[in-house]
CSV table of C-alpha atoms and ligand atoms in Angstrom, one decimal:
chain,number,residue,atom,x,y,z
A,1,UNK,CA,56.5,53.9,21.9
A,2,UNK,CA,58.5,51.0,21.8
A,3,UNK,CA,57.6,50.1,25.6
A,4,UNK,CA,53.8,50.6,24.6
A,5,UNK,CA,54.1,48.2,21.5
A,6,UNK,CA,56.7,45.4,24.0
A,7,UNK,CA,53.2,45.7,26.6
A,8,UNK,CA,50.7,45.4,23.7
A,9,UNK,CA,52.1,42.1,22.9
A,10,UNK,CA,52.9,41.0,26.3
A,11,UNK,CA,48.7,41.8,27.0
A,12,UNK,CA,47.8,39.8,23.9
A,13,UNK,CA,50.1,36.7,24.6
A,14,UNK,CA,48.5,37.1,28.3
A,15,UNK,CA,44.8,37.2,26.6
A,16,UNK,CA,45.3,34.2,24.3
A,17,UNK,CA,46.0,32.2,26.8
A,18,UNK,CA,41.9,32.1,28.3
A,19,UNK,CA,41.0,32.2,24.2
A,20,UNK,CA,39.0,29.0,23.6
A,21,UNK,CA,36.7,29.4,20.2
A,22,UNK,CA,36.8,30.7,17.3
A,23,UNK,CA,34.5,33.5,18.4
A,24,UNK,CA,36.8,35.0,21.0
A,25,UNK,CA,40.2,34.4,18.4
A,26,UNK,CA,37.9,37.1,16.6
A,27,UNK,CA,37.0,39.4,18.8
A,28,UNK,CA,40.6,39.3,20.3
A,29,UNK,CA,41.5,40.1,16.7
A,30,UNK,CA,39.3,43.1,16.5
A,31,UNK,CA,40.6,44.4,20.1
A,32,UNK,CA,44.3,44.3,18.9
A,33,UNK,CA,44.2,44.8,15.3
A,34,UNK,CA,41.0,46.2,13.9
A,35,UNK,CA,40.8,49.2,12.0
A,36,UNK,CA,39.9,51.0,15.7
A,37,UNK,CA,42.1,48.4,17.9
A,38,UNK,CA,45.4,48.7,20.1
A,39,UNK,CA,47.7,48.6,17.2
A,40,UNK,CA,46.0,51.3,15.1
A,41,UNK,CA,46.4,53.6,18.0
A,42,UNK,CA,49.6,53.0,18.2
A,43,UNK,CA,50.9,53.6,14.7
A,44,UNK,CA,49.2,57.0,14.6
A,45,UNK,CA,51.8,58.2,17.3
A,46,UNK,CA,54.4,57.4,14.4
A,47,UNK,CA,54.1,61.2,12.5
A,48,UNK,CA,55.4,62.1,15.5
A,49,UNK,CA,58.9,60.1,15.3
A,50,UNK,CA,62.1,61.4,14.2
A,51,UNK,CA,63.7,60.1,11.3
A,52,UNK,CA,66.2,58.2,12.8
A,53,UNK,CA,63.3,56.0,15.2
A,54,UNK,CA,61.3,56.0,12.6
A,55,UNK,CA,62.5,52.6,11.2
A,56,UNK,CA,63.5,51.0,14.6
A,57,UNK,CA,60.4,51.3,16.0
A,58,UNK,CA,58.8,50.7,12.4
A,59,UNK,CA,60.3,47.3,12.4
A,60,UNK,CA,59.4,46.6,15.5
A,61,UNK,CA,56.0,46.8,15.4
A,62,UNK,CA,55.8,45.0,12.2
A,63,UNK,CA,57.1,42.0,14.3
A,64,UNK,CA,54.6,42.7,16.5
A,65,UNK,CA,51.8,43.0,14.3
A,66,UNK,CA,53.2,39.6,12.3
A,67,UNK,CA,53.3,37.7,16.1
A,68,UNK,CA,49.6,38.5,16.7
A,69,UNK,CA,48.7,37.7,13.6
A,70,UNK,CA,50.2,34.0,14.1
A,71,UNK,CA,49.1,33.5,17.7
A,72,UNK,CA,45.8,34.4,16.3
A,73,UNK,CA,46.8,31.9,13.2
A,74,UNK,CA,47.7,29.1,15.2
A,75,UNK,CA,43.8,29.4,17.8
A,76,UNK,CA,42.1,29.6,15.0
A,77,UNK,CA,43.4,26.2,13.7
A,78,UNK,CA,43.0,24.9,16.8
A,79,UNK,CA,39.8,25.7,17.3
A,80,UNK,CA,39.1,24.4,13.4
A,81,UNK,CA,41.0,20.4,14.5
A,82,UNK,CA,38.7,20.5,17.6
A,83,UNK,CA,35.6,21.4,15.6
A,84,UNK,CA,36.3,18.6,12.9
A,85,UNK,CA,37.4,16.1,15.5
A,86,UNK,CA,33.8,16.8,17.5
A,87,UNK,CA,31.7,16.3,14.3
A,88,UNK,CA,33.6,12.9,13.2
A,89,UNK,CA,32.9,11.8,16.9
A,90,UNK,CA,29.3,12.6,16.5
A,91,UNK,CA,28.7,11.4,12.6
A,92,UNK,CA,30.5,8.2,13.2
A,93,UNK,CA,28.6,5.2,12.2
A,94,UNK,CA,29.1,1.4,13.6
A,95,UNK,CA,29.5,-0.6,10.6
A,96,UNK,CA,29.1,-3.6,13.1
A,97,UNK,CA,26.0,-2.5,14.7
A,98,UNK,CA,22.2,-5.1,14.3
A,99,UNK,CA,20.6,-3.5,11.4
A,100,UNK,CA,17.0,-2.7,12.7
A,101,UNK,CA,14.3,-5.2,11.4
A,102,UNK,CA,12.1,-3.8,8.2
A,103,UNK,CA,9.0,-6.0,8.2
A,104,UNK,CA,8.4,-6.6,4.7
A,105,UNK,CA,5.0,-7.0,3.4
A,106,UNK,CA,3.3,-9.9,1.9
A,107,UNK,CA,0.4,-10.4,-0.2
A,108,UNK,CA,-2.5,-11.5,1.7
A,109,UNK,CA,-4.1,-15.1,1.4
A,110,UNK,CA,-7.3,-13.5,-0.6
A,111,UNK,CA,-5.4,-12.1,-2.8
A,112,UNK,CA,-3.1,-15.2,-3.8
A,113,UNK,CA,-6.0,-17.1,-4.9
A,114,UNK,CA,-7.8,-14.0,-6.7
A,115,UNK,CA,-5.2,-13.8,-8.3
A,116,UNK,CA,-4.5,-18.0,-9.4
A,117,UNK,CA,-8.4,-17.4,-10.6
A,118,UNK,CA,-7.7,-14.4,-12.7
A,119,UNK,CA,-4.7,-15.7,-14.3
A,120,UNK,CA,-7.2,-19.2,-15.4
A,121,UNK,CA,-10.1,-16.6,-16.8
A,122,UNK,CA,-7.3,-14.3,-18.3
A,123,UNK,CA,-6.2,-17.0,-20.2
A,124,UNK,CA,-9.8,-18.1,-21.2
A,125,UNK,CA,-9.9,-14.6,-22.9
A,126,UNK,CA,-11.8,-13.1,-20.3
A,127,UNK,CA,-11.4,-9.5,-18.9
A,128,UNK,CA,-11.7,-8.0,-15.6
A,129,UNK,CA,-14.5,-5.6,-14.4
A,130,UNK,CA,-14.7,-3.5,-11.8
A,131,UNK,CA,-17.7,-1.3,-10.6
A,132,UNK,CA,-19.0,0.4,-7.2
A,133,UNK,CA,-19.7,-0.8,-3.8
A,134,UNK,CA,-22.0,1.4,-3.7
A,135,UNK,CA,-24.9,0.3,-5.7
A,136,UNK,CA,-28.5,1.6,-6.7
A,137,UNK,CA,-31.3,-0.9,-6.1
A,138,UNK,CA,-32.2,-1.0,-9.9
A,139,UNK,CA,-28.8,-2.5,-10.8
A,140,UNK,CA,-28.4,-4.9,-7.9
A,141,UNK,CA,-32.2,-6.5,-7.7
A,142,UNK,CA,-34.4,-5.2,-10.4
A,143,UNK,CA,-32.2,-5.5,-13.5
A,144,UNK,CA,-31.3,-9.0,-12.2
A,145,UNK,CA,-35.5,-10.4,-12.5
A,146,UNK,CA,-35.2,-9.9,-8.7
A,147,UNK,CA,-38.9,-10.0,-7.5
A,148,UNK,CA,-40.4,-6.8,-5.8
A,149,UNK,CA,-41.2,-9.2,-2.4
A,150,UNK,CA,-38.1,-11.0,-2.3
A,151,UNK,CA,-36.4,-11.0,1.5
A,152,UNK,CA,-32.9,-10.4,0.0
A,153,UNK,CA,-34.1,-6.6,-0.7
A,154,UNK,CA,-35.1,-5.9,3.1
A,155,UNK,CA,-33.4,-3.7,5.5
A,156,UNK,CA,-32.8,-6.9,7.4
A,157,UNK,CA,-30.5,-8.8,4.5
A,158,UNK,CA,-29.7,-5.4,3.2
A,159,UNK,CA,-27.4,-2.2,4.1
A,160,UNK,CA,-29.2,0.7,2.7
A,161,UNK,CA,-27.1,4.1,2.4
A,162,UNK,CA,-30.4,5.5,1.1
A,163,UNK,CA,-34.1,4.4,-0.2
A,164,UNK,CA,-32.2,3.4,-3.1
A,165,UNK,CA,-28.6,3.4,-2.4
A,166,UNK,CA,-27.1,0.2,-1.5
A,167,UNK,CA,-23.9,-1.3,-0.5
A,168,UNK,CA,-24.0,-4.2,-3.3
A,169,UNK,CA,-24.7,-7.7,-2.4
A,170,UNK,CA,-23.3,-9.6,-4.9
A,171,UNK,CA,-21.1,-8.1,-8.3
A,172,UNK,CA,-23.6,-8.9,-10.7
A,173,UNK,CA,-24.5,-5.2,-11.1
A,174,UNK,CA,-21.0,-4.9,-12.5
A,175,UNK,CA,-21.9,-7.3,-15.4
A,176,UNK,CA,-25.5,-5.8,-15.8
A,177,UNK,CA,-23.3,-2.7,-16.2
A,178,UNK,CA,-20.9,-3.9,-18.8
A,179,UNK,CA,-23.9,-5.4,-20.5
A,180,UNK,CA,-25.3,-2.0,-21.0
A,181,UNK,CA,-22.8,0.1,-21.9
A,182,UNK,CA,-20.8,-3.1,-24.4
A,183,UNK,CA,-22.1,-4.7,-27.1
A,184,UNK,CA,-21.7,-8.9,-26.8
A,185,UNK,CA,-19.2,-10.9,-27.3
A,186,UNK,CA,-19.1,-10.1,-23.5
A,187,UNK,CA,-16.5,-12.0,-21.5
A,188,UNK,CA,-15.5,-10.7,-18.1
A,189,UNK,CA,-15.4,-11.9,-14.6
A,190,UNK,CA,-16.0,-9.2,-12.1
A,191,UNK,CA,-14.4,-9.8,-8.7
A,192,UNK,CA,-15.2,-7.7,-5.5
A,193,UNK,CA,-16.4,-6.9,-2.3
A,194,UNK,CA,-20.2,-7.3,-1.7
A,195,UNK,CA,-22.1,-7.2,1.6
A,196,UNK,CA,-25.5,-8.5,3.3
A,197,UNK,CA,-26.6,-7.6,6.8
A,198,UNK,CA,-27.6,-11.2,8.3
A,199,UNK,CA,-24.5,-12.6,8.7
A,200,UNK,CA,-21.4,-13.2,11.3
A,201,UNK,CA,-19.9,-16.0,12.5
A,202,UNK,CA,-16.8,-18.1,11.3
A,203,UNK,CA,-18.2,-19.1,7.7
A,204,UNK,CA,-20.0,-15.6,7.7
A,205,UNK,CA,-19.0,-11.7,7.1
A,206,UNK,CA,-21.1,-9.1,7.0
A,207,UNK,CA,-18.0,-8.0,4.4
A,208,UNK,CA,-17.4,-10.6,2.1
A,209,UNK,CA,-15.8,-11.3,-1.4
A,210,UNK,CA,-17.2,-12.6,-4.6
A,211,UNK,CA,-16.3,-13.2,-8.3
A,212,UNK,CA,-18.9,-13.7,-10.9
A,213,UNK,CA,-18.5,-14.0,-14.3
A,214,UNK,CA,-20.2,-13.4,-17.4
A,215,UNK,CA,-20.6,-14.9,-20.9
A,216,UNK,CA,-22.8,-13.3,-23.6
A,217,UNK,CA,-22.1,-13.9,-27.4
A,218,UNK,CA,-24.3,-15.8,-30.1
A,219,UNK,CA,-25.1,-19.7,-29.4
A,220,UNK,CA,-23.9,-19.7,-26.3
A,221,UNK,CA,-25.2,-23.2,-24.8
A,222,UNK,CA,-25.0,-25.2,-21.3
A,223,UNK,CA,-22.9,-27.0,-22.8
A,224,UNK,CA,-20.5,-24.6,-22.5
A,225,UNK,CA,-20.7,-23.3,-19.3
A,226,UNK,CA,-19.8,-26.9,-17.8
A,227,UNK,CA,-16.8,-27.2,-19.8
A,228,UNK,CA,-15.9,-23.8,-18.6
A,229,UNK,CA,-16.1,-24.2,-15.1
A,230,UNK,CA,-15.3,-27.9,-15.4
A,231,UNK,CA,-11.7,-26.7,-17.2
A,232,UNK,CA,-11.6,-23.8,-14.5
A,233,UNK,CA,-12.2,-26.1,-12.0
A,234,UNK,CA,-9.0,-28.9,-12.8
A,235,UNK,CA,-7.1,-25.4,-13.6
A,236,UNK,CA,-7.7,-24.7,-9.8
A,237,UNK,CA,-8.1,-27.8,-8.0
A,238,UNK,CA,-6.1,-30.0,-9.7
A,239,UNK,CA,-6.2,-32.1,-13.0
A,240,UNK,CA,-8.2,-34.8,-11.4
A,241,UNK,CA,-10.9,-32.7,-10.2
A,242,UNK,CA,-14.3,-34.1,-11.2
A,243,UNK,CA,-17.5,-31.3,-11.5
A,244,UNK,CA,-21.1,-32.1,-10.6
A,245,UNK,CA,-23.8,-30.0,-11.7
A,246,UNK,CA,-27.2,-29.9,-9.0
A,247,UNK,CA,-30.3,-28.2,-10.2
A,248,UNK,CA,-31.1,-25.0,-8.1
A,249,UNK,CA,-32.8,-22.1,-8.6
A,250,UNK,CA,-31.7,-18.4,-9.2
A,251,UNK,CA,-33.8,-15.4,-10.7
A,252,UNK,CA,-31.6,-14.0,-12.4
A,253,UNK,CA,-30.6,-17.3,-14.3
A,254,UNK,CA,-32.9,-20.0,-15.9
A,255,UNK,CA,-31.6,-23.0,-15.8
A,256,UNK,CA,-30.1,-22.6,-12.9
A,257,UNK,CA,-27.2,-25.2,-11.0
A,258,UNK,CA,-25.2,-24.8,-8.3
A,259,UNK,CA,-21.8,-27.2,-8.7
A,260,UNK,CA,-19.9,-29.4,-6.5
A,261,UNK,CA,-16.3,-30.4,-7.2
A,262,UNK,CA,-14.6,-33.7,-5.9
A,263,UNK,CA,-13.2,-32.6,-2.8
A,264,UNK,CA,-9.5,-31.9,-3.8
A,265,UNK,CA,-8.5,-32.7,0.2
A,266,UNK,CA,-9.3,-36.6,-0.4
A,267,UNK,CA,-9.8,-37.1,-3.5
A,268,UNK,CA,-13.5,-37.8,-2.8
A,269,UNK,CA,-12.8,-40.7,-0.2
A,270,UNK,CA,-14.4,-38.6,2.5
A,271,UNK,CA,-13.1,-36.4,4.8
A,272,UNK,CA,-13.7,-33.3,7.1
A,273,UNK,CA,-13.5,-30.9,4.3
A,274,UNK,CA,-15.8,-32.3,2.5
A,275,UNK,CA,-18.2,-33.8,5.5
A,276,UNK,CA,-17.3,-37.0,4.6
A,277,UNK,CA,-19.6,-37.0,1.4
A,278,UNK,CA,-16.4,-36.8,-1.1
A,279,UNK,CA,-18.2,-33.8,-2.9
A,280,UNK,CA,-17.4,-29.7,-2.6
A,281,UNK,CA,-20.1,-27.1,-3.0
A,282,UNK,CA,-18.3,-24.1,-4.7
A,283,UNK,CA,-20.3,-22.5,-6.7
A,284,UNK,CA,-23.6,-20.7,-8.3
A,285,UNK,CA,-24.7,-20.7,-12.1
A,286,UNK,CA,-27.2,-20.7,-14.8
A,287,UNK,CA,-27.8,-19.6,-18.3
A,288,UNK,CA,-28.4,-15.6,-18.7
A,289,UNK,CA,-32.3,-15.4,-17.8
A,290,UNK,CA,-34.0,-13.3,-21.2
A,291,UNK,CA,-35.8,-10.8,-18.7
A,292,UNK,CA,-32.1,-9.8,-17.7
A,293,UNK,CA,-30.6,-9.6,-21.2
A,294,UNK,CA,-33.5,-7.8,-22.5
A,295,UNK,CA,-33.4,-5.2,-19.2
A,296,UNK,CA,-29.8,-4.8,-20.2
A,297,UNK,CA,-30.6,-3.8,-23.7
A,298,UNK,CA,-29.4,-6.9,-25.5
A,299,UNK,CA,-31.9,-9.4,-27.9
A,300,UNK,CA,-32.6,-12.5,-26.4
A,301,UNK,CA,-33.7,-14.0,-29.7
A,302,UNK,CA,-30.2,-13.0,-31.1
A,303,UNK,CA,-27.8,-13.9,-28.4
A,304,UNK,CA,-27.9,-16.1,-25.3
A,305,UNK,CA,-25.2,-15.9,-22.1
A,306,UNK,CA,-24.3,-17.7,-18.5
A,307,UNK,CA,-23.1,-16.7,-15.7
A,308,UNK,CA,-22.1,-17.9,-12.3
A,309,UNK,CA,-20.9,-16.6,-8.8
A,310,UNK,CA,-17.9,-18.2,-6.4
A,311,UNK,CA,-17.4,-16.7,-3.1
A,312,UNK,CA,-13.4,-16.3,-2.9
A,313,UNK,CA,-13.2,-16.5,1.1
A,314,UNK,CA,-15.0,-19.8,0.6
A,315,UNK,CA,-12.4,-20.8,-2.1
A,316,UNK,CA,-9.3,-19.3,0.2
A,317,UNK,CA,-10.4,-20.9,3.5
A,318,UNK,CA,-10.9,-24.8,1.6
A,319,UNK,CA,-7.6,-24.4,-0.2
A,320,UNK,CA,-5.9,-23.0,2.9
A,321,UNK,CA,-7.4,-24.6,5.5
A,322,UNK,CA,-8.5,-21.8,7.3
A,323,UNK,CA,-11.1,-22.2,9.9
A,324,UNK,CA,-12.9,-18.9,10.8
A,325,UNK,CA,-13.5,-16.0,8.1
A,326,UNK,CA,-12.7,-13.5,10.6
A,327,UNK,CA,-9.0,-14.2,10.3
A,328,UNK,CA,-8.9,-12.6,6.9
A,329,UNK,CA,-9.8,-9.2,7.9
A,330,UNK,CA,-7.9,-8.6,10.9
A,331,UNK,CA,-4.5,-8.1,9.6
A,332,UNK,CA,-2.6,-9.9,11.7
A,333,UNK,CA,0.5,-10.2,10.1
A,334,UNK,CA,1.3,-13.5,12.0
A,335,UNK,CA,-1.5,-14.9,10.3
A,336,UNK,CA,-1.1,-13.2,6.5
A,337,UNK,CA,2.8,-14.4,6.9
A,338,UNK,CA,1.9,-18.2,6.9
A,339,UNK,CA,0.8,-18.2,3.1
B,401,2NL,C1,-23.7,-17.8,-6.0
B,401,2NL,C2,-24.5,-17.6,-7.2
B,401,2NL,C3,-24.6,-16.5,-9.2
B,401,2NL,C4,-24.9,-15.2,-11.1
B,401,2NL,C5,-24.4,-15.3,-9.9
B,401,2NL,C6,-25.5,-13.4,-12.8
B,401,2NL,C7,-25.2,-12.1,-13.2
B,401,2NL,C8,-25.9,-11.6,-14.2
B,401,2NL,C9,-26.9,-12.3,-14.8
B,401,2NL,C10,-27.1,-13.6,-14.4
B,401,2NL,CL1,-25.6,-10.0,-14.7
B,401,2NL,N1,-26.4,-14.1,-13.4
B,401,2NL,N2,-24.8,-14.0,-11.8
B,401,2NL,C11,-25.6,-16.2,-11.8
B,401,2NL,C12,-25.8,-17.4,-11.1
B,401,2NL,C13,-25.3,-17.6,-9.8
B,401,2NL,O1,-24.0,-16.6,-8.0
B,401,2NL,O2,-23.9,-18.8,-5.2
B,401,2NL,N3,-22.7,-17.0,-5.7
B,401,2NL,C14,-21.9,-17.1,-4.6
C-alpha cells in the first residue's frame, strides 16, 4: 500500500507538470481525489491493515492527500495571476491617446433670426401659433377673401394632396384658425413652413419659410401697425432703421402696404444689397379685410385688426449675406457652422 500511495503521487507530480488551466487543475483533481478517484481506492484497502500499519501508512497518505491538494493549490493560483494579468492587458486604457472628435451641433442660420424675431414680438406681448402644413383650401384661400379665379389657387402655383387638401402657401390659415376658435384681443405671430409650386432658383424654394402676424382687438388703427413694424423694424435692423410704407394690394387686407426699410448694409447710401436705391423691401401688410373677420366669426363693426407677412429666408439671407436659398436646406454643416 505504501508503494501504491509513493506511485500515486509520483503519477500526479508527473501529470501537473502538462496542467495549464484551470479546467485541467480540476479534472486532475477529480482523477486523484474525487469521491471515485485514485486516492479513494486506495484508502478502502485500509480495513484490511493490521493495527500496527494502520497509522504508518495512515499518516502517510495524509501527506499524500495534503501534497496534491497544494500542487493543485498552487496551478490553480497560477492559473487565477495569468487570468487577471490577461484581462488588465486587454482593459487597459491610454490616458494619452487623441480623444476622437464629437461634432457638436449648432443651431442653424434660420433659426437664429426666427428666433431674434420671436424674442421682439414676445416682448410686444404677442404669442406664438402653430398650425398644419397641411391645409384645406377653405382656410388657406377662401376664408382669406381669396377670389374663386385667382392663379394662386391653380395646380400650377399650388401642391394639392387632394381636391381640397393642400400643402399651405402662406401661415395665414394659422391666424384664420386662432381667430375662430379665440375670442379678440388676438395677438400672435405664426411662423412656419409654407410652399408654392412655381418656384426654384437662388431667391426661390419650392419650401420656404414665413412669419405673419396678427392683431385683432377694439380700435385697432393704421396707425398702429406702422409703429409696430416700425419699432420691430429698429428692434431688428438697428436703431437707425427708417420704414417706408408703399401702397399695394392684398385680398385678404384693405388697405394694403408692402414696407421697405433703409437698407441696414449702407445706411441708405446705396449699395448691392439694396440695388443701389438705399431702400429694403421686407415685408407684406394691411388692415384685417371685414369679409375675413366676419368669415372668422368676429364683428367687424365691433373690432378691427392688421396683419402682415415677412418671409424669414429673405430676412436670414440680407442679414447674413447669403447668396442662394438652396444653401439653407442642404445641411451642410460647413455652411450652418459659419453663423
Ligand atoms: C407677404 C404678405 C401678408 C397677411 C400676410 C393676413 C392674415 C390674415 C388676415 C389678413 Cl388671417 N392678412 N396676412 C396680410 C398682409 C400681407 O403677407 O408679402 N408675405 C411674405
Amino acid at each position: 500500500m505504501k508503494e501504491r500511495l509513493n506511485s500515486t503521487l509520483k503519477m500526479f507530480k508527473d501529470e501537473i507538470e502538462h496542467v495549464k488551466d484551470i479546467n485541467a487543475a480540476e479534472e486532475l483533481r477529480i482523477k486523484f481525489l474525487g469521491k471515485k478517484g485514485i486516492m479513494t481506492d486506495i484508502m478502502k484497502g485500509m480495513g484490511k491493515l493490521s493495527k500496527e500499519e494502520k497509522p504508518e501508512i495512515g499518516k502517510i497518505a495524509n501527506e499524500v492527500r495534503s501534497e496534491i491538494e497544494q500542487g493543485l493549490e498552487i496551478i490553480k493560483q497560477k492559473a487565477k495571476q495569468e487570468m487577471l494579468e490577461l484581462r488588465l492587458k486587454s482593459e487597459k486604457i491610454d490616458v494619452t491617446m487623441p480623444a476622437v472628435d464629437v461634432e457638436i451641433g449648432h443651431k442653424h442660420p434660420l433659426y437664429l433670426v426666427l428666433d431674434e424675431i420671436k424674442d421682439i414680438f414676445i416682448g410686444m406681448g404677442y404669442k406664438i401659433e402653430e398650425g398644419p402644413e397641411v391645409e384645406s383650401v377653405y382656410h388657406n384661400f377662401d376664408a382669406l377673401n381669396a377670389p374663386k379665379d385667382h392663379p394662386s389657387r391653380s395646380m400650377s402655383d399650388t401642391f394639392y394632396i387632394m381636391e381640397d387638401m393642400i400643402l399651405r402657401t402662406q401661415t395665414s390659415p394659422v391666424q384664420v384658425r386662432t381667430m375662430k376658435s379665440k375670442k379678440p384681443p388676438i395677438r400672435i405671430i405664426a411662423p412656419g413652413r409654407c410652399f408654392r409650386n412655381d418656384e426654384l432658383d437662388s431667391t426661390h424654394s419650392p419650401m420656404f419659410h414665413q412669419i405673419e402676424g396678427l392683431v385683432v382687438d377694439k380700435d385697432i388703427t393704421m396707425a398702429d401697425l406702422k409703429g409696430t413694424l416700425d419699432a420691430f423694424a429698429k428692434q431688428i435692423f438697428g436703431a437707425n432703421t427708417k420704414t417706408k410704407f408703399r401702397p399695394h394690394y392684398f385680398p385678404f387686407t384693405e388697405p394694403s402696404a408692402e414696407v421697405d426699410v433703409s437698407c441696414f448694409k449702407c445706411n441708405g447710401g446705396g449699395c448691392r444689397f439694396c440695388k443701389g436705391s438705399g431702400w429694403i423691401e421686407i415685408l407684406g401688410c394691411g388692415m384685417v379685410h371685414p369679409n375675413v373677420l366676419k368669415e372668422c366669426g368676429i364683428d367687424p363693426e365691433e373690432y378691427s385688426g392688421f396683419a402682415f407677412g415677412m418671409g424669414l429666408d429673405r430676412i436670414t439671407m440680407l442679414k447674413y449675406e447669403i447668396d442662394d436659398i438652396r444653401h439653407f436646406f442642404e445641411n451642410d454643416m460647413r455652411f450652418i457652422k459659419q453663423f
